[in-house]
Coordinates of C-alpha atoms in Angstrom, one line a residue:
M1 CA -9.8 -7.0 -25.0
T2 CA -9.9 -5.7 -22.0
N3 CA -6.3 -4.9 -22.0
A4 CA -6.0 -4.0 -25.7
P5 CA -4.4 -0.9 -26.6
L6 CA -6.1 2.0 -26.8
I7 CA -4.3 3.3 -30.5
P8 CA -3.5 -0.5 -32.5
L9 CA -0.7 -0.7 -34.2
P10 CA 2.5 -3.2 -34.6
R11 CA 4.6 -4.3 -32.1
P12 CA 7.8 -3.3 -34.1
A13 CA 5.8 -0.2 -34.9
A14 CA 5.4 0.4 -30.7
R15 CA 9.0 -0.3 -30.2
L16 CA 10.8 2.5 -32.6
L17 CA 8.3 4.9 -31.8
L18 CA 9.4 4.6 -27.7
A19 CA 12.8 4.9 -28.6
G20 CA 12.7 6.9 -32.0
G21 CA 10.8 9.5 -30.0
G22 CA 13.6 9.5 -27.6
I23 CA 16.3 9.7 -29.8
A24 CA 14.9 12.2 -31.6
T25 CA 13.6 14.6 -28.4
I26 CA 17.9 14.1 -27.7
V27 CA 18.5 15.6 -30.6
S28 CA 16.3 18.5 -30.5
T29 CA 17.4 20.1 -27.7
F30 CA 21.3 20.6 -29.5
L31 CA 18.5 23.1 -31.5
S32 CA 17.5 26.6 -30.8
W33 CA 14.1 26.5 -30.0
T34 CA 13.1 30.3 -30.0
W35 CA 14.9 33.5 -31.1
T36 CA 15.7 35.8 -28.2
S37 CA 17.0 35.1 -24.8
E38 CA 14.2 37.6 -23.2
F39 CA 12.8 33.5 -22.0
P40 CA 14.5 32.0 -18.8
G41 CA 17.3 29.6 -19.7
D42 CA 18.9 31.1 -22.9
L43 CA 17.5 28.9 -25.9
T44 CA 18.9 30.1 -28.2
V45 CA 22.3 28.8 -29.1
Y46 CA 22.8 25.5 -31.5
G47 CA 24.5 22.5 -29.9
Y48 CA 24.1 23.3 -26.2
P49 CA 21.4 22.8 -23.6
A50 CA 20.1 25.0 -21.9
G51 CA 17.2 25.2 -18.6
L52 CA 14.1 24.3 -20.2
Q53 CA 16.6 22.1 -23.0
V54 CA 18.2 20.0 -20.7
L55 CA 15.8 18.3 -18.7
A56 CA 14.1 17.8 -22.4
L57 CA 17.2 15.6 -22.7
V58 CA 16.7 13.8 -20.0
A59 CA 13.6 12.9 -20.3
G60 CA 14.2 11.9 -23.6
A61 CA 16.9 9.8 -22.0
L62 CA 14.7 8.2 -19.8
T63 CA 12.4 7.1 -22.5
L64 CA 15.2 6.3 -25.2
L65 CA 16.5 3.7 -21.3
F66 CA 13.1 2.2 -20.7
S67 CA 12.8 1.0 -24.9
L68 CA 15.3 -0.8 -24.7
T69 CA 13.6 -2.7 -22.8
L70 CA 11.4 -4.0 -25.2
W71 CA 14.6 -4.4 -27.2
D72 CA 15.2 -7.4 -24.5
V73 CA 19.1 -4.9 -24.7
R74 CA 20.8 -7.4 -22.4
G75 CA 21.6 -5.7 -18.3
L76 CA 18.4 -3.2 -18.8
R77 CA 16.4 -6.3 -18.0
W78 CA 16.0 -5.3 -14.2
I79 CA 14.6 -1.9 -15.2
N80 CA 10.9 -3.1 -15.4
P81 CA 11.4 -7.0 -14.3
A82 CA 7.8 -6.8 -13.8
G83 CA 7.0 -6.0 -17.7
A84 CA 4.4 -3.6 -16.6
T85 CA 2.7 -1.3 -19.4
S86 CA 2.0 2.2 -16.9
P87 CA 6.2 2.6 -17.0
Y88 CA 6.7 4.0 -20.3
L89 CA 4.1 5.5 -20.5
L90 CA 4.1 8.2 -17.7
I91 CA 7.9 8.5 -18.4
A92 CA 7.0 9.1 -22.5
L93 CA 4.6 11.9 -20.1
S94 CA 8.0 13.3 -18.7
G95 CA 9.3 14.1 -22.0
F96 CA 5.9 15.5 -23.8
A97 CA 5.6 17.1 -20.9
V98 CA 8.2 19.4 -20.7
C99 CA 8.0 20.5 -24.6
W100 CA 4.8 21.3 -24.5
Y101 CA 4.7 23.7 -21.1
T102 CA 8.5 24.9 -22.3
A103 CA 6.5 25.7 -26.2
I104 CA 3.9 26.6 -24.7
A105 CA 5.3 29.6 -21.9
I106 CA 7.5 30.4 -24.3
A107 CA 4.5 31.7 -26.6
V108 CA 2.6 32.8 -23.6
N109 CA 5.7 34.6 -22.6
L110 CA 6.5 36.4 -25.3
G111 CA 3.4 36.7 -27.0
G112 CA 3.0 35.2 -29.4
V113 CA 3.3 31.2 -31.4
V114 CA 5.6 33.5 -33.9
N115 CA 9.1 33.5 -31.7
L116 CA 9.0 29.4 -31.6
D117 CA 12.6 28.3 -33.3
P118 CA 12.0 24.6 -35.2
G119 CA 13.8 23.1 -32.3
A120 CA 10.5 23.6 -30.5
Y121 CA 8.8 22.1 -33.7
V122 CA 10.7 18.8 -33.4
A123 CA 10.9 18.4 -29.7
M124 CA 7.2 18.8 -29.9
I125 CA 6.8 16.7 -32.2
A126 CA 9.7 14.5 -31.3
S127 CA 8.3 14.0 -27.8
A128 CA 4.9 13.4 -28.9
L129 CA 6.3 9.8 -31.0
P130 CA 7.1 8.1 -27.4
V131 CA 3.5 8.6 -26.1
I132 CA 1.8 7.3 -29.4
G133 CA 3.7 3.7 -28.5
A134 CA 3.0 3.4 -25.1
L135 CA -0.5 3.8 -25.8
A136 CA 0.2 0.5 -28.2
L137 CA 1.2 -1.2 -25.2
P138 CA -0.9 -3.3 -23.9
R139 CA -3.0 -1.6 -21.1
P140 CA -1.5 -1.3 -17.5
G141 CA -2.9 -4.8 -15.8
D142 CA -1.0 -6.8 -18.3
T143 CA 2.4 -7.2 -19.3
V144 CA 4.9 -5.9 -22.3
K145 CA 6.2 -10.2 -22.7
A146 CA 4.8 -9.7 -26.0
Y147 CA 6.8 -7.4 -27.2
L148 CA 9.6 -8.4 -26.2
T149 CA 12.0 -9.7 -29.2
K150 CA 12.6 -13.1 -26.4
P151 CA 9.0 -13.0 -25.2
D152 CA 9.7 -16.6 -23.3
Q153 CA 13.0 -15.4 -21.6
P154 CA 12.2 -15.0 -17.9
A155 CA 13.6 -11.3 -16.2
P156 CA 17.0 -13.0 -14.0
K157 CA 16.7 -13.3 -10.8
S158 CA 20.2 -13.4 -9.2
K159 CA 20.4 -11.5 -6.1
L160 CA 22.7 -8.8 -5.9
S161 CA 26.1 -8.9 -3.4
A162 CA 27.3 -6.8 -0.6
W163 CA 28.8 -4.8 -1.7
A164 CA 27.5 -4.2 -5.5
E165 CA 23.7 -3.6 -3.1
H166 CA 26.2 -0.3 -1.2
L167 CA 27.0 0.5 -4.9
V168 CA 23.6 0.9 -5.9
I169 CA 22.5 2.7 -2.7
T170 CA 24.9 5.5 -3.2
L171 CA 24.9 5.9 -6.4
G172 CA 20.2 6.0 -5.6
V173 CA 21.4 8.8 -2.5
T174 CA 23.9 10.3 -5.2
L175 CA 21.0 11.3 -7.7
A176 CA 19.1 12.3 -4.7
L177 CA 21.4 14.8 -4.3
I178 CA 22.0 15.6 -8.4
T179 CA 18.7 16.2 -8.1
F180 CA 18.0 18.2 -5.1
T181 CA 20.8 20.3 -5.5
Y182 CA 19.1 21.2 -9.3
G183 CA 16.2 22.1 -7.3
I184 CA 16.9 24.5 -4.9
G185 CA 19.8 26.0 -7.4
V186 CA 17.2 27.0 -10.1
D187 CA 16.8 30.9 -9.6
D188 CA 13.5 32.8 -8.4
E189 CA 12.6 34.3 -11.0
E190 CA 13.1 31.6 -13.7
S191 CA 9.8 29.9 -12.9
E192 CA 9.6 28.5 -15.7
T193 CA 11.9 26.4 -15.2
F194 CA 11.8 25.1 -11.9
I195 CA 7.9 23.7 -13.1
G196 CA 9.7 21.3 -16.4
F197 CA 11.6 20.4 -12.9
F198 CA 8.4 19.5 -11.1
L199 CA 7.3 18.2 -14.0
L200 CA 10.1 15.9 -14.9
V201 CA 10.6 14.0 -11.1
V202 CA 7.0 13.8 -10.3
L203 CA 6.2 12.2 -13.8
A204 CA 9.8 10.5 -13.7
T205 CA 8.8 8.8 -10.2
W206 CA 5.5 7.7 -10.7
A207 CA 7.4 5.8 -13.9
L208 CA 9.7 4.3 -11.4
I209 CA 7.1 4.0 -8.6
H210 CA 5.0 2.2 -11.1
A211 CA 8.8 -0.1 -12.4
G212 CA 8.7 -1.6 -8.7
Q213 CA 12.7 1.0 -8.8
L214 CA 11.9 3.2 -5.6
D215 CA 10.6 0.4 -3.3
R216 CA 12.2 -1.7 -4.1
F217 CA 14.9 0.7 -3.7
S218 CA 13.7 1.5 0.2
A219 CA 13.7 -2.6 1.0
L220 CA 17.2 -2.2 0.2
C221 CA 18.0 0.7 1.9
A222 CA 16.0 -1.3 4.8
H223 CA 18.2 -4.1 4.8
H224 CA 21.4 -1.6 5.1
K225 CA 20.6 1.1 7.3
G226 CA 23.4 1.6 8.5
F227 CA 25.6 2.5 5.2
A228 CA 22.0 3.7 2.9
T229 CA 22.0 6.4 7.2
A230 CA 25.3 6.8 6.7
M231 CA 25.3 7.8 2.4
A232 CA 21.9 9.9 3.4
F233 CA 23.6 12.3 6.1
A234 CA 27.9 11.5 4.0
A235 CA 24.8 14.0 1.1
A236 CA 23.9 16.3 2.8
V237 CA 27.0 17.2 4.6
I238 CA 28.4 17.8 0.8
F239 CA 25.9 20.1 -0.3
P240 CA 26.6 23.8 1.1
F241 CA 29.1 23.1 -0.7
T242 CA 27.9 22.8 -4.3
Q243 CA 26.1 25.9 -2.8
N244 CA 27.9 29.8 -4.9
D245 CA 24.7 31.2 -2.9
D246 CA 24.4 30.9 0.6
H247 CA 20.3 31.6 0.7
N248 CA 19.7 27.8 -1.2
A249 CA 22.2 27.1 2.6
N250 CA 20.0 29.2 4.0
L251 CA 16.6 27.4 2.5
G252 CA 18.7 24.0 2.9
V253 CA 18.3 25.0 6.9
N254 CA 14.6 25.7 6.9
I255 CA 14.2 22.1 5.1
L256 CA 15.9 20.3 7.8
I257 CA 14.1 22.6 10.6
F258 CA 10.7 22.4 9.0
G259 CA 11.5 17.8 7.8
T260 CA 12.8 17.8 12.0
V261 CA 10.1 18.5 13.8
A262 CA 7.5 17.0 11.4
L263 CA 9.9 13.9 12.1
G264 CA 8.9 14.1 15.9
L265 CA 4.7 15.1 14.4
N266 CA 5.8 12.1 13.0
I267 CA 5.7 10.6 16.2
V268 CA 2.5 11.0 17.7
V269 CA 0.8 10.9 14.2
G270 CA 2.3 8.3 12.3
L271 CA 2.8 5.2 15.6
T272 CA 0.8 6.5 17.7
G273 CA -2.4 7.5 15.2
L274 CA -2.8 10.8 17.2
L275 CA -4.3 13.2 14.8
D276 CA -2.3 16.8 16.3
L277 CA -3.0 20.0 14.9
G278 CA -1.5 22.5 17.0
Y279 CA 1.4 21.0 16.6
V280 CA 3.3 23.7 15.3
A281 CA 2.9 25.9 19.0
F282 CA 6.2 23.1 20.2
L283 CA 7.8 24.4 17.4
G284 CA 7.5 28.1 19.1
V285 CA 7.7 27.0 23.4
G286 CA 11.4 26.0 21.8
A287 CA 12.1 29.0 20.5
Y288 CA 11.2 31.5 22.1
A289 CA 12.8 29.8 25.1
A290 CA 15.6 29.8 23.5
A291 CA 15.4 33.0 22.8
L292 CA 14.8 34.1 26.4
V293 CA 18.2 33.0 27.3
S294 CA 19.8 33.7 24.4
G295 CA 21.3 37.4 25.9
S296 CA 18.9 39.7 23.2
E297 CA 18.3 42.7 25.2
Y298 CA 14.9 42.7 23.5
S299 CA 14.2 39.8 26.1
R300 CA 12.8 40.0 29.5
F301 CA 16.1 37.7 30.9
S302 CA 18.8 40.3 28.9
G303 CA 21.5 39.4 31.6
T304 CA 21.0 35.2 30.7
Q305 CA 23.0 34.6 27.7
L306 CA 23.1 30.3 28.5
P307 CA 25.9 28.5 25.9
F308 CA 23.7 26.2 23.0
W309 CA 23.7 23.1 24.7
A310 CA 21.7 24.5 27.4
A311 CA 19.4 26.5 26.0
A312 CA 18.6 23.4 24.1
L313 CA 17.9 21.8 27.5
V314 CA 15.9 24.9 28.3
G315 CA 13.9 24.6 25.4
M316 CA 13.2 20.8 23.9
G317 CA 11.8 21.2 28.9
A318 CA 10.3 24.0 27.9
S319 CA 8.4 22.1 25.8
L320 CA 8.3 18.9 26.5
V321 CA 6.3 20.5 30.0
F322 CA 3.9 21.9 27.6
G323 CA 3.5 18.5 26.4
V324 CA 3.0 17.0 29.5
L325 CA 0.2 19.4 30.8
I326 CA -1.6 19.6 27.3
G327 CA -1.9 15.3 26.4
A328 CA -2.1 15.0 30.8
P329 CA -6.0 16.9 30.8
T330 CA -7.2 15.5 27.2
L331 CA -5.1 12.4 25.4
R332 CA -8.4 10.2 26.8
L333 CA -10.3 11.7 23.6
R334 CA -9.7 9.9 20.2
G335 CA -10.4 10.8 16.8
D336 CA -11.6 14.8 16.7
Y337 CA -12.3 15.5 19.7
L338 CA -8.2 15.1 20.2
A339 CA -8.3 17.5 16.5
I340 CA -10.1 19.9 17.9
V341 CA -8.5 20.9 21.3
T342 CA -5.4 20.1 19.8
I343 CA -6.6 23.0 17.1
G344 CA -6.9 25.5 20.6
F345 CA -3.8 24.1 22.4
G346 CA -2.1 26.3 18.8
E347 CA -4.1 29.4 18.9
I348 CA -4.2 29.2 22.8
F349 CA -0.2 29.7 22.3
R350 CA -0.2 31.7 19.8
I351 CA -3.1 33.8 21.3
A352 CA -0.8 34.2 24.8
V353 CA 3.0 34.6 23.2
N354 CA 1.2 37.4 21.7
N355 CA -0.7 39.8 24.6
L356 CA 2.5 38.6 26.8
D357 CA 3.2 42.0 26.5
G358 CA 2.7 44.0 29.1
S359 CA -0.4 45.9 27.8
S360 CA -2.4 43.2 27.4
G361 CA -0.9 40.4 30.7
P362 CA 2.7 40.4 31.8
D363 CA 5.5 40.6 30.9
I364 CA 7.5 38.6 28.8
T365 CA 7.5 37.4 25.2
N366 CA 7.1 41.2 24.2
G367 CA 4.1 40.8 22.0
P368 CA 3.6 41.6 18.3
D369 CA 6.7 43.0 18.6
G370 CA 8.6 39.3 19.8
I371 CA 11.8 39.2 20.6
P372 CA 14.8 40.0 17.8
A373 CA 18.5 41.1 17.9
I374 CA 18.7 37.6 19.3
P375 CA 23.3 36.7 18.5
D376 CA 24.4 34.0 16.6
L377 CA 25.6 31.0 18.7
E378 CA 29.5 30.2 19.3
M379 CA 30.7 27.2 21.0
F380 CA 34.5 26.3 21.8
G381 CA 35.9 30.0 18.6
F382 CA 33.4 29.0 16.0
N383 CA 31.1 31.8 15.9
F384 CA 28.1 30.8 13.1
G385 CA 27.8 34.0 12.1
S386 CA 31.1 34.2 9.9
P387 CA 31.9 32.9 6.9
H388 CA 34.8 30.6 7.1
E389 CA 36.4 28.8 4.8
I390 CA 37.2 24.7 3.9
A391 CA 39.3 23.3 1.3
G392 CA 39.1 25.8 -0.5
F393 CA 34.6 26.9 -0.5
T394 CA 34.1 29.3 1.6
L395 CA 30.8 29.0 4.4
G396 CA 28.5 30.7 4.6
R397 CA 26.9 32.0 7.9
F398 CA 23.8 29.8 6.6
A399 CA 26.2 26.6 5.7
N400 CA 27.5 27.0 9.3
Y401 CA 23.6 26.3 11.1
F402 CA 23.0 24.2 8.1
F403 CA 26.3 21.3 9.9
L404 CA 24.3 22.8 13.2
M405 CA 21.2 21.5 12.2
L406 CA 22.4 18.5 11.0
L407 CA 23.8 17.6 14.2
V408 CA 20.1 18.3 16.2
T409 CA 19.0 15.5 12.2
A410 CA 21.1 12.7 13.2
I411 CA 20.3 13.1 16.7
V412 CA 16.4 12.7 16.2
V413 CA 16.3 10.5 14.0
L414 CA 18.2 8.1 16.0
V415 CA 15.6 8.9 18.9
F416 CA 12.6 7.6 16.4
T417 CA 14.1 4.7 15.3
R418 CA 15.8 4.3 18.7
A419 CA 12.3 4.5 20.1
A420 CA 10.3 3.3 16.9
D421 CA 11.8 -0.5 17.4
S422 CA 11.5 -0.4 20.9
R423 CA 8.8 -1.6 23.5
I424 CA 7.7 1.4 23.9
G425 CA 7.4 1.8 20.4
R426 CA 5.9 -1.4 19.3
S427 CA 2.9 -0.4 22.3
W428 CA 2.8 3.0 19.4
I429 CA 1.2 0.7 16.7
A430 CA -0.4 -1.3 18.5
I431 CA -2.3 2.0 20.4
R432 CA -2.4 3.2 16.6
E433 CA -3.9 -0.5 15.0
D434 CA -6.9 -1.3 18.0
E435 CA -6.6 0.8 21.3
T436 CA -9.3 -1.3 22.7
A437 CA -7.5 -3.7 21.7
A438 CA -3.9 -2.9 22.5
V439 CA -5.5 -2.1 26.3
A440 CA -6.9 -5.4 26.3
M441 CA -3.7 -7.5 25.3
G442 CA -2.8 -5.3 28.6
I443 CA -1.1 -2.0 27.1
N444 CA -1.5 1.5 29.4
G445 CA -3.0 3.8 25.9
F446 CA -2.9 7.0 28.3
R447 CA 0.8 6.8 29.5
V448 CA 1.5 5.0 26.7
K449 CA 0.3 8.3 24.0
L450 CA 1.3 10.5 27.0
I451 CA 5.1 9.3 26.6
A452 CA 4.1 10.4 22.1
F453 CA 3.0 13.2 22.8
A454 CA 6.0 14.8 25.2
L455 CA 7.9 12.7 23.2
G456 CA 7.1 14.6 20.2
A457 CA 7.2 18.0 21.6
S458 CA 10.6 17.8 23.5
L459 CA 12.4 17.0 19.6
A460 CA 9.4 19.5 18.0
G461 CA 10.9 22.0 21.1
L462 CA 14.9 21.2 20.1
A463 CA 14.4 21.8 16.8
G464 CA 13.2 25.6 17.6
T465 CA 15.8 26.5 19.5
V466 CA 18.2 26.4 16.8
S467 CA 15.3 28.5 14.3
A468 CA 15.2 30.8 17.5
H469 CA 19.6 31.6 16.2
V470 CA 18.5 30.9 12.3
T471 CA 16.2 33.4 11.9
Y472 CA 17.9 36.1 14.6
S473 CA 14.0 36.9 16.5
V474 CA 10.8 34.9 17.0
V475 CA 7.9 36.0 17.2
P476 CA 3.9 35.0 17.2
T477 CA 3.4 35.0 13.0
P478 CA 4.8 31.8 12.2
Y479 CA 1.9 29.6 14.6
Q480 CA -0.9 29.1 13.7
F481 CA -3.0 26.2 12.0
A482 CA -3.0 27.7 7.8
G483 CA -0.9 29.6 6.2
S484 CA 0.3 30.9 2.7
S485 CA 3.6 28.4 3.6
P486 CA 5.1 26.9 6.4
P487 CA 6.4 26.4 9.0
N488 CA 2.2 25.1 10.2
S489 CA 0.9 22.8 11.2
A490 CA -1.6 22.0 8.3
F491 CA 2.2 21.8 6.6
L492 CA 3.6 20.0 9.6
L493 CA 0.5 17.3 9.6
A494 CA 0.5 17.5 5.8
A495 CA 5.1 16.4 5.5
V496 CA 3.9 14.0 7.4
V497 CA 1.3 12.4 5.3
L498 CA 3.9 13.7 1.7
G499 CA 6.5 11.9 3.2
G500 CA 4.7 8.8 4.8
M501 CA 3.5 8.5 7.4
G502 CA 5.6 6.2 10.6
T503 CA 8.9 5.7 7.8
V504 CA 11.8 8.2 8.8
S505 CA 13.1 9.5 5.6
G506 CA 9.4 10.2 4.8
P507 CA 8.6 13.8 6.9
I508 CA 11.6 14.3 6.0
V509 CA 11.1 14.5 2.2
G510 CA 7.8 15.6 2.7
A511 CA 9.4 18.5 4.7
S512 CA 11.3 19.5 1.3
L513 CA 9.1 19.4 -1.4
L514 CA 6.4 21.2 0.7
Y515 CA 8.7 24.4 2.1
L516 CA 10.7 23.9 -1.7
I517 CA 8.1 24.4 -4.5
P518 CA 5.9 27.4 -3.2
E519 CA 9.4 28.9 -2.5
K520 CA 10.2 28.8 -6.0
L521 CA 6.4 29.3 -7.4
T522 CA 6.1 32.7 -5.8
F523 CA 4.4 33.4 -8.5
L524 CA 1.4 31.4 -7.1
K525 CA 0.8 34.0 -4.0
E526 CA -2.9 33.9 -3.1
Y527 CA -3.2 30.2 -4.5
E528 CA -0.8 28.8 -2.8
L529 CA -2.7 27.1 -0.1
L530 CA -5.5 25.7 -3.9
A531 CA -2.0 24.7 -5.7
F532 CA -1.6 23.4 -2.1
G533 CA -4.9 20.8 -2.1
I534 CA -4.7 19.7 -5.7
A535 CA -2.2 18.4 -5.1
L536 CA -3.0 16.6 -1.9
I537 CA -6.4 15.6 -3.7
L538 CA -3.8 14.2 -6.0
L539 CA -2.0 12.0 -3.2
M540 CA -4.7 10.2 -1.7
R541 CA -6.0 9.4 -5.3
F542 CA -2.5 8.2 -6.4
R543 CA -0.4 7.6 -3.5
P544 CA -2.6 7.5 -0.7
E545 CA 0.0 5.9 2.1
G546 CA 2.8 8.2 1.4
L547 CA 5.8 8.9 -1.2
I548 CA 7.8 6.7 0.5
A549 CA 5.4 3.7 3.0
N550 CA 6.4 0.9 4.8
R551 CA 4.7 -2.2 3.3
R552 CA 2.3 -2.3 6.1
R553 CA 1.0 0.6 5.5
Q554 CA 1.3 0.0 1.7
L555 CA -0.9 -3.4 2.2
E556 CA -4.3 -1.4 4.2
F557 CA -4.6 0.9 0.7
H558 CA -3.7 -1.2 -2.3
E559 CA -5.9 -5.1 -2.2
T560 CA -3.8 -7.9 -3.4
G561 CA -3.2 -7.8 -7.8
Q562 CA -3.7 -4.0 -7.6
L563 CA -0.4 -3.3 -8.2
D564 CA 1.0 -2.9 -11.9
V565 CA 4.4 -5.6 -10.1
P566 CA 4.2 -9.7 -8.8
D567 CA 3.4 -9.9 -4.9
T568 CA 7.9 -11.5 -3.8
P569 CA 8.9 -11.5 -0.5
S570 CA 10.1 -8.5 1.8
L571 CA 11.4 -8.2 5.0
P572 CA 10.2 -7.9 8.4
D573 CA 6.9 -6.0 9.0
S574 CA 8.3 -4.4 12.4
T575 CA 11.2 -2.8 10.1
I576 CA 10.3 0.8 10.0
G577 CA 10.3 2.4 6.3
V578 CA 10.3 -0.8 4.8
T579 CA 7.9 -0.9 1.7
K580 CA 6.8 -3.7 -0.5
A581 CA 9.9 -5.8 -1.5
G582 CA 8.3 -6.7 -4.3
A583 CA 6.2 -3.7 -5.4

């Protein structure tokens, strides 16, 4: 049989290994894994999981939860309704990866396996049992129906009520907030803990994708788009109140800036299908334009200090003008030729602002020194540079800018969704799918592409206005095609591809990952780009449509029957952000 299990075991044995291994993994987290507290997280305490033990506890609980579906436990059939086999293996691998990585890290960091306490050995053995049990299940392409205690009982297909669907969305957003808060709260010096967290999140998310839960949740959010959007922004508002360190709020505001710019690029790349490799220059144009009228003493117009709304309009207007000036002569090009021209524009912008220092050119940008000492914003008597007490919580400078950037992100999301659902948005999609056919149907291809280019540039300029005040200064260095850290054009494009082209939440999720991972894994240093390239290769192999893909792109990359889950009717293709509901 082509789908025969890799490890031939009786059916009860496979179920017992999955469930028993999950329970044993949970128990092992209450034991000591090493004798010294020098390893990050202090894994020496009995009866109190900490650090990587907490992650192993979560992985064990998820393994146990998934395994109970094989026992036909009432109320749990929804976890894997199609009976796909791969989720069991992936969720078992999450616990295996965390436990074995922790044991290896302890041995390497502390100088040998002698530093492992019995609890670590128990965790290694316990986490291996569910993997063996999962390999004893039918291979992917088959189902585990024969392993259920009642194999002839169909999965329930009852439709949830509206309030229940709202509850599911609320729980999903809450889980995402908890996950993000934990990840961003890991200390930069505890890279071992963050690697374990990353392994758990990747494998657990992969399991949910194969079980169809992520795509079902995306379809549910698309069905209740207004409520889901409100809950997402409510979670973002809560985030600064969960942090004791303003540095984490700084990460949050930079992620929002990076994500907002990526969302603007998504109009150009995701909706219109234009490959723009110099998009970060529009962020720089907005930042420099705002810095010049910010009141900085180092600005060429040091006596001018516009209010924020006026500075934002200046930044957006400058980026819009540059977008039109660059797009008008170049958007008649297609494919690689357009990409080459946009790379050139990005480099020309960086070189130009580097030379406008009064020596190599006019004195406008102060050259390599940039424009420092940009004052903090003050609106309606609210100084963004000073801490404020709200409901007993102290919000620092970066938390204040986080809320401002959240408002900007809301505006950009509104513009993106309204434009995508409009007549011009449908024209963008038509151009992306087949420009020749779209032009033959009467669409003015050049005008439509120029509008996309200009709109995307203006949104990047808006984000650049806030970025200039957050960083206190504007310098030419970050505005390049590629570098070891975002923002740069390569990372912006990767955020769109990683998250999912043509969706709202995809670029924001991609930006969060690409900004947070290099920040936490500082030990990679010069190997960051290598790790980044490997991650993109793996993504293209296993999830080419992105983490959050719309239904059309998912069907483009996956043939019928290729997914682990059956095809079922979904929402209309025109709904932005909707994925294959049956997946």
